[in-house]
JSON list of C-alpha atoms in Angstrom, two decimals:
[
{"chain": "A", "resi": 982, "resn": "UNK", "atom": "CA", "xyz": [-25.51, 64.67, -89.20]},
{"chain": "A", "resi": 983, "resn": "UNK", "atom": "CA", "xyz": [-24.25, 65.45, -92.63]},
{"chain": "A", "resi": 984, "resn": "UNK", "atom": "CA", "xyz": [-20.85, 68.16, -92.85]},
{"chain": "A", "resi": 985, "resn": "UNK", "atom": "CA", "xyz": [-22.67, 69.72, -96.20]},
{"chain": "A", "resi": 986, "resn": "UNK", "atom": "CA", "xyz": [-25.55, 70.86, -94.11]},
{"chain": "A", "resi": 987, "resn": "UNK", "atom": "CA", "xyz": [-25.63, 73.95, -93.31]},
{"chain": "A", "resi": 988, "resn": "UNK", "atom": "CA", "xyz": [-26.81, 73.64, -89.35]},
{"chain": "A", "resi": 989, "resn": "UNK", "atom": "CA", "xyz": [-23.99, 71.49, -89.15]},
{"chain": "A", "resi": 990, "resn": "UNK", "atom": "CA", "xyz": [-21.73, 71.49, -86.35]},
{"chain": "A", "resi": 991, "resn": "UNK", "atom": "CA", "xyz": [-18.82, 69.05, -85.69]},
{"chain": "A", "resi": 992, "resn": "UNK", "atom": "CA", "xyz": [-19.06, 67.52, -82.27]},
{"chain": "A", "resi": 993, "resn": "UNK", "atom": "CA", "xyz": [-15.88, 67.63, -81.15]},
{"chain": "A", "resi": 994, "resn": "UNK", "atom": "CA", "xyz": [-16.38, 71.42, -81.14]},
{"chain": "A", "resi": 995, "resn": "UNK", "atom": "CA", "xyz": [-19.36, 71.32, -78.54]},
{"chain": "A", "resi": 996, "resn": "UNK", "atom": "CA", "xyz": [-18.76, 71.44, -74.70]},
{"chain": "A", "resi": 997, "resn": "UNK", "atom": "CA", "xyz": [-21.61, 70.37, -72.67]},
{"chain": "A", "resi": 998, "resn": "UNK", "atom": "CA", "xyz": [-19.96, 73.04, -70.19]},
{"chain": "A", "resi": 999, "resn": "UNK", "atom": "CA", "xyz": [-19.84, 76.04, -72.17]},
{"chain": "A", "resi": 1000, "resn": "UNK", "atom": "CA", "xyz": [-23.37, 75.43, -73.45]},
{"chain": "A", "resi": 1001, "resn": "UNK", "atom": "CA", "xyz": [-26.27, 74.49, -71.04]},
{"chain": "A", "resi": 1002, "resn": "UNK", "atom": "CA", "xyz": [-28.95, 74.95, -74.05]},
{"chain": "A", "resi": 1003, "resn": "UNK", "atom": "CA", "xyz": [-30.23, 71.67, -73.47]},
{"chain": "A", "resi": 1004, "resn": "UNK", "atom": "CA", "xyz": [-30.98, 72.19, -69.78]},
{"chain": "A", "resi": 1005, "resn": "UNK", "atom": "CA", "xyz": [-32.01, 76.15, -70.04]},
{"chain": "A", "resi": 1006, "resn": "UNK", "atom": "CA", "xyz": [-34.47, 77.68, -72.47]},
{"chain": "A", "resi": 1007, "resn": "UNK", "atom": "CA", "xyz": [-34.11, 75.07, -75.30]},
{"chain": "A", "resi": 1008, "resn": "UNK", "atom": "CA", "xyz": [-36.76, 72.29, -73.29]},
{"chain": "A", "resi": 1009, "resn": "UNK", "atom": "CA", "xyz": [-39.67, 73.40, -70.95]},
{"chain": "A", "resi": 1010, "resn": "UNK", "atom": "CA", "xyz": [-39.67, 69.94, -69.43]},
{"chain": "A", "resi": 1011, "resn": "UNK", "atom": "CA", "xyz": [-38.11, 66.85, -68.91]},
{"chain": "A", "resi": 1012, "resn": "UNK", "atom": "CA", "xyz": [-40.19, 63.66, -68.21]},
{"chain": "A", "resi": 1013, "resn": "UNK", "atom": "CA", "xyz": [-39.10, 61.44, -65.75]},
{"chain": "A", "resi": 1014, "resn": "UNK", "atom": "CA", "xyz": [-39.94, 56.97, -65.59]},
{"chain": "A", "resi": 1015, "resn": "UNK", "atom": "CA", "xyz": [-41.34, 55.50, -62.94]},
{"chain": "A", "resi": 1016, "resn": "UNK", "atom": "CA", "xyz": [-38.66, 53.79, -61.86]},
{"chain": "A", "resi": 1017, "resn": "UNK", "atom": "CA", "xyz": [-35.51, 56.63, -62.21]},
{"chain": "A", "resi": 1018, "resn": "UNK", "atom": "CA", "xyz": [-32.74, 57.26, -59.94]},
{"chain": "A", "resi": 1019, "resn": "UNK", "atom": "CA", "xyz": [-33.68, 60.68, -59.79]},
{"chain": "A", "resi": 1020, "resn": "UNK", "atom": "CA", "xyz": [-36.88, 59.87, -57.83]},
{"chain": "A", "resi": 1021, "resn": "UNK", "atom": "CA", "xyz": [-35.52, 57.94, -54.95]},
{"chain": "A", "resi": 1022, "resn": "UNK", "atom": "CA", "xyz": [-32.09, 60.16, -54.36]},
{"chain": "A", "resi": 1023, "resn": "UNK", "atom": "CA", "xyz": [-33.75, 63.88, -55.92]},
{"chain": "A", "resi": 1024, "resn": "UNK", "atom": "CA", "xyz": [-36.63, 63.91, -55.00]},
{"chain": "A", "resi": 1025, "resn": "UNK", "atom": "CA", "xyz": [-36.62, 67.51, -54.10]},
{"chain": "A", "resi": 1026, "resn": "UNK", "atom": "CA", "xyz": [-36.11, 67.97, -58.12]},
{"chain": "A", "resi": 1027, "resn": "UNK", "atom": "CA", "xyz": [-39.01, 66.31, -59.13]},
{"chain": "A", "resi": 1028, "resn": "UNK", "atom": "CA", "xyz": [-42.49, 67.48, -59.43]},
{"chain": "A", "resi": 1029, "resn": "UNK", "atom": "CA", "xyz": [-45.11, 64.63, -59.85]},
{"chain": "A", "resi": 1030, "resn": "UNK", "atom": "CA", "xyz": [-48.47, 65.04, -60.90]},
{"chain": "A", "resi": 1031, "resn": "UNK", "atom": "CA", "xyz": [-50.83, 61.88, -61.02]},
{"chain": "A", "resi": 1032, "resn": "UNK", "atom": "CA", "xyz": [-48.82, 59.97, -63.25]},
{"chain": "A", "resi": 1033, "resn": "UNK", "atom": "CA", "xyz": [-46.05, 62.28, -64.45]},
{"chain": "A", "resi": 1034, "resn": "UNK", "atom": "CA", "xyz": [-43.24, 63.03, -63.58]},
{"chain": "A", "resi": 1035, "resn": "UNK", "atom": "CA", "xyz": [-41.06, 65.53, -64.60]},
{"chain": "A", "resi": 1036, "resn": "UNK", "atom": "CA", "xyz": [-38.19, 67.90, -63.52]},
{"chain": "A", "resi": 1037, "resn": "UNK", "atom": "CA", "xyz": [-38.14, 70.81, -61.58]},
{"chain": "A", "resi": 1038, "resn": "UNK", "atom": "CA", "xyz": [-37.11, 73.99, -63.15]},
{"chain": "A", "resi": 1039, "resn": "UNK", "atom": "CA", "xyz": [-35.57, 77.15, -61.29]},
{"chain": "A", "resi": 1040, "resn": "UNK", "atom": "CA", "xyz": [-36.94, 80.20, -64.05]},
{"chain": "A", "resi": 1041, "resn": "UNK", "atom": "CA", "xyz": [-36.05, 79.23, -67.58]},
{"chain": "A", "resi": 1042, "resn": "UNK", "atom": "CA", "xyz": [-33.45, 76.11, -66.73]},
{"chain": "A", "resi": 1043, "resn": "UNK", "atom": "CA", "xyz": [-33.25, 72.63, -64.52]},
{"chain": "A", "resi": 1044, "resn": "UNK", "atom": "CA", "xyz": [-33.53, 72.74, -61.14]},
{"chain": "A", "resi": 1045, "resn": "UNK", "atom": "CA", "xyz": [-30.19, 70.62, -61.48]},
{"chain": "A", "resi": 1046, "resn": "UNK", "atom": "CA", "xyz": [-28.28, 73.05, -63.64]},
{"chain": "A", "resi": 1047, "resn": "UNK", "atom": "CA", "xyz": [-25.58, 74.34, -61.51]},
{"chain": "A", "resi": 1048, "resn": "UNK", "atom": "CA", "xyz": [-23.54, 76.52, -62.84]},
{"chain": "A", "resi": 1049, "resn": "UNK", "atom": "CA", "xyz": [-23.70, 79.60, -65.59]},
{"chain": "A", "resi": 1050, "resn": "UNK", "atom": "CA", "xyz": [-24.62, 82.25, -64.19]},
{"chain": "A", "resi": 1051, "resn": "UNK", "atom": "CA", "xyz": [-22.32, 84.48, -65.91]},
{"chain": "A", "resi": 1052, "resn": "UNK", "atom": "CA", "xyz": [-20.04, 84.33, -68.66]},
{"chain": "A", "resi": 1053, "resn": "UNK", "atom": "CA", "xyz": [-17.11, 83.15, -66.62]},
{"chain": "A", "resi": 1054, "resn": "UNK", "atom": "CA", "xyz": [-18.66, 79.84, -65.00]},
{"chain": "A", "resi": 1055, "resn": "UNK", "atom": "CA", "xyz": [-19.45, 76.60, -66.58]},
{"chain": "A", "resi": 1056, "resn": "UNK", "atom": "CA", "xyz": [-22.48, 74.47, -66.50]},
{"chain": "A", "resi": 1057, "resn": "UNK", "atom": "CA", "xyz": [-22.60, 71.20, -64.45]},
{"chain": "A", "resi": 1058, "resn": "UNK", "atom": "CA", "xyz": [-25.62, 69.14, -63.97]},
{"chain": "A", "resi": 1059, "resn": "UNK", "atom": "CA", "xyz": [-25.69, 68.69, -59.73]},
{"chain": "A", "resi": 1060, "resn": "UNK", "atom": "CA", "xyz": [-27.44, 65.11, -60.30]},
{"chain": "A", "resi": 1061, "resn": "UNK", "atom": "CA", "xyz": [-25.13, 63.98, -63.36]},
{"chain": "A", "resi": 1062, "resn": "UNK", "atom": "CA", "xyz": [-25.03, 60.09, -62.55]},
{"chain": "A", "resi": 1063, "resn": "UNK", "atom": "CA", "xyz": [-28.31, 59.61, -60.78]},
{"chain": "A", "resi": 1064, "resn": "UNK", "atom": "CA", "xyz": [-29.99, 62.25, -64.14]},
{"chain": "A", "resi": 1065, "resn": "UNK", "atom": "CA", "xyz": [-33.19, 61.44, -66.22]},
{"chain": "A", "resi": 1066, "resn": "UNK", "atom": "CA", "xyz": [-33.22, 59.06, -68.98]},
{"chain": "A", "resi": 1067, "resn": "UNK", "atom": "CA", "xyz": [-33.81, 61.67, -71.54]},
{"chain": "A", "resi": 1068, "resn": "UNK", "atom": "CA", "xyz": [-30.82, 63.42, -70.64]},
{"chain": "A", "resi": 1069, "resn": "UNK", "atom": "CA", "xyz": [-28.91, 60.28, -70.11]},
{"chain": "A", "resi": 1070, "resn": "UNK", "atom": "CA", "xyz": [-29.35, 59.33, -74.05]},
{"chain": "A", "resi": 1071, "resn": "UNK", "atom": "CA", "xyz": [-28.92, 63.74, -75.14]},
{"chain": "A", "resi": 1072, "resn": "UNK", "atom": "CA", "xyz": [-25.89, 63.42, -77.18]},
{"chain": "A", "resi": 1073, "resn": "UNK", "atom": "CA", "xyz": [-23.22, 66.26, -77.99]},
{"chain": "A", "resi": 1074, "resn": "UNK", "atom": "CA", "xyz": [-23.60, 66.88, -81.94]},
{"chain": "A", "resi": 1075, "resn": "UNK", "atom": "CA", "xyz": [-27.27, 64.72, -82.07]},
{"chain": "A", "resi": 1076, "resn": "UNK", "atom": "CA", "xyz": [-29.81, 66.37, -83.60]},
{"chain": "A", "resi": 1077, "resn": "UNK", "atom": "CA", "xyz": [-31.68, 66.80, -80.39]},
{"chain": "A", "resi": 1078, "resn": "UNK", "atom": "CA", "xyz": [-28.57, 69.09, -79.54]},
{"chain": "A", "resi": 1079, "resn": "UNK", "atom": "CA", "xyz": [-28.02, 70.91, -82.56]},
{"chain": "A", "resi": 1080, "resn": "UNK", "atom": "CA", "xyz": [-32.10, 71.59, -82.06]},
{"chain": "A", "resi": 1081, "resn": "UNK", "atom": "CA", "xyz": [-31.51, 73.12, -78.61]},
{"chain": "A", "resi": 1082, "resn": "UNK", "atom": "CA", "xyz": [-28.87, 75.04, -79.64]},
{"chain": "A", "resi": 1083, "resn": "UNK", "atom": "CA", "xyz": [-30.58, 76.89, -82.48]},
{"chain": "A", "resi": 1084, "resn": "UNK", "atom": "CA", "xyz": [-33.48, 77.48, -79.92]},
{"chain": "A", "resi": 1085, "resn": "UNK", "atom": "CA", "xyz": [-31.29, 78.81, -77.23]},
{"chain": "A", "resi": 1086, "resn": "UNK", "atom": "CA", "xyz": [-29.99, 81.27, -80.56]},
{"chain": "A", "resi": 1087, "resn": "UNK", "atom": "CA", "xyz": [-26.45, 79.69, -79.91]},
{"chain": "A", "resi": 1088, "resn": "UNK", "atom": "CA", "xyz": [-26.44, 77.99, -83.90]},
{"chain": "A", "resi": 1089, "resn": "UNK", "atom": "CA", "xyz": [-28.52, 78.47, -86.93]}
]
């Protein structure tokens, strides 16, 4: 969070469209609640097991991911207002993003 560190990377320079890391290679899974959008109006993208929940992915990225599939296209999530808590509160800039950009090898 702090412009003198050295992973830093100003926010406003981040586009959730040019980037994807968050919903590609940077997670292996996102958990879903039991009482999500995603599960009444997705549930096609959702694999539950007992208890869990959690999305689908298609290879190495969300099921939802649309998009990005080579250098030219953008990433959209295909369930953006009905998507999981967790990536409801993912922030451009947070930590949580900076983290899944350095392990998608797009930052140090």
């Amino acid at each position: 969070d702090a412009p003198a560190c050295m992973r830093w990377e100003p926010a406003t320079a981040l586009d959730c469209r040019a980037c994807g890391a968050c919903c590609r290679e940077a997670y292996d899974a996102v958990e879903i609640g039991a009482r999500e959008r995603v599960l009444e109006r997705h549930p096609q993208l959702v694999i539950v097991r007992e208890t869990h929940r959690k999305m689908k992915r298609d290879g190495d990225r969300c099921a939802a991911l649309a998009g990005g599939r080579d250098a030219q296209e953008s990433y959209a999530c295909a369930i953006y207002a009905d998507r999981p808590r967790a990536c409801r509160d993912f922030r451009p800039g947070s930590a949580n993003c900076l983290e899944a950009r350095r392990r998608a090898g797009m930052s140090l």
